Coordinates of C-alpha atoms in Angstrom, one line a residue:
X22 CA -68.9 17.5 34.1
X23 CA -71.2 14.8 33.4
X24 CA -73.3 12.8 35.8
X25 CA -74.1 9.0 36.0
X26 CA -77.6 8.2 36.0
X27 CA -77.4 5.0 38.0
X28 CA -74.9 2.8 39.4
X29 CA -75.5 0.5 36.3
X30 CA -74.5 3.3 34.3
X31 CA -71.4 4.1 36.8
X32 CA -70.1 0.4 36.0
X33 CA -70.7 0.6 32.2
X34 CA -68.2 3.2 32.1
X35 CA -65.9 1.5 34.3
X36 CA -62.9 0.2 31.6
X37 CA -60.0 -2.5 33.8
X38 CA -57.3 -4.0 32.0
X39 CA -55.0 -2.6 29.5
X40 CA -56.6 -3.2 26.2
X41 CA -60.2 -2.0 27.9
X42 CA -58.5 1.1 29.2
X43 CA -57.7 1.7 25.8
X44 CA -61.0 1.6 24.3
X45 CA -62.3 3.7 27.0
X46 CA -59.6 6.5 26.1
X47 CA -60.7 6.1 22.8
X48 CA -64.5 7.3 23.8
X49 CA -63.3 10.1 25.3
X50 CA -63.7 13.7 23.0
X51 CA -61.2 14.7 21.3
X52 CA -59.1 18.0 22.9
X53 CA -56.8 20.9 22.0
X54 CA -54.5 21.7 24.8
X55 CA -53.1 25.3 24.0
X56 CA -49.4 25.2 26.2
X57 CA -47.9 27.8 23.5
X58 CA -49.5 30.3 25.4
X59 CA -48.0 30.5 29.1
X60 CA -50.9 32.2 30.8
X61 CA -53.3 29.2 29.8
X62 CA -51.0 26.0 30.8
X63 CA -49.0 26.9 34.5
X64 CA -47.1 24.5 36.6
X65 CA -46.0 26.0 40.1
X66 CA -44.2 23.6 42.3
X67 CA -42.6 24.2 46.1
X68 CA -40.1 21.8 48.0
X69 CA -40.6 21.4 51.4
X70 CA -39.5 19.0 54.6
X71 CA -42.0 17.6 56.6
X72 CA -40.2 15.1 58.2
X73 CA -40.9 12.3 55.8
X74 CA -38.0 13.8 53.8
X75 CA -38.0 16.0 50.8
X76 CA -41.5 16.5 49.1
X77 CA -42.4 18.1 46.3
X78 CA -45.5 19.6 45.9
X79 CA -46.8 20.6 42.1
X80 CA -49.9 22.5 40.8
X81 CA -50.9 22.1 37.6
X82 CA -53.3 24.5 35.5
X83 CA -55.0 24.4 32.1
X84 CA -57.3 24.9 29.4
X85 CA -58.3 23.2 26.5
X86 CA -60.9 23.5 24.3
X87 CA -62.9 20.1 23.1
X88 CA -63.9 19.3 19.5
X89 CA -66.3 21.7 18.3
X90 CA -69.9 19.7 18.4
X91 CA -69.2 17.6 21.5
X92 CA -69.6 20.6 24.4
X93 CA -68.4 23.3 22.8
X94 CA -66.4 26.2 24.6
X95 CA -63.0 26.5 26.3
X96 CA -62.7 24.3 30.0
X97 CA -60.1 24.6 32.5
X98 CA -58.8 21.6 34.8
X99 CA -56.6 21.9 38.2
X100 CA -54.9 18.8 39.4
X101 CA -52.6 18.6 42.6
X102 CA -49.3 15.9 43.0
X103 CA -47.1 15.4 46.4
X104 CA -44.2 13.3 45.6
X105 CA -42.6 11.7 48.3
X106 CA -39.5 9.2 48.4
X107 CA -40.4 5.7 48.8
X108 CA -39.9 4.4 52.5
X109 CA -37.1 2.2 53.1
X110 CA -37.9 -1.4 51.6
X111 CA -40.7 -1.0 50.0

């Protein structure tokens, strides 16, 4: 994972609005996400009550590989969701 040197460096990388967003997607390196292969892309998800209603919790796992010259080698990323209903009137 790469580090900011400074704050300044922080807010040079920091993309708002929709057509910035999209340049700073654009910067990004270019990646293969292999999902053909089950063992390397897994989604586990468990429904529970907690009193706010219905939630759904989902884990996702994967790996990709970036473009060869960039950082080369295979990565792995984890990412967590809860979804919830919306409360009443909002």
């Amino acid at each position: 994972m790469k580090t900011h040197g400074s704050l300044q460096d922080a807010r040079d990388r920091l993309f708002t609005g929709a057509d910035d967003i999209l340049v700073g997607l654009g910067l990004l390196p270019t990646t293969k996400h292999i999902v053909a292969e089950g063992e390397k892309f897994v989604v586990d998800t468990v429904q529970m009550d907690l009193g706010a209603g219905p939630q759904l919790f989902i884990t996702i796992h994967g790996e990709f590989v970036e473009a060869p010259g960039v950082i080369d080698g295979i990565r792995s990323f984890d990412r967590s969701l809860i979804l919830s209903p919306a409360p009443d009137g909002s």
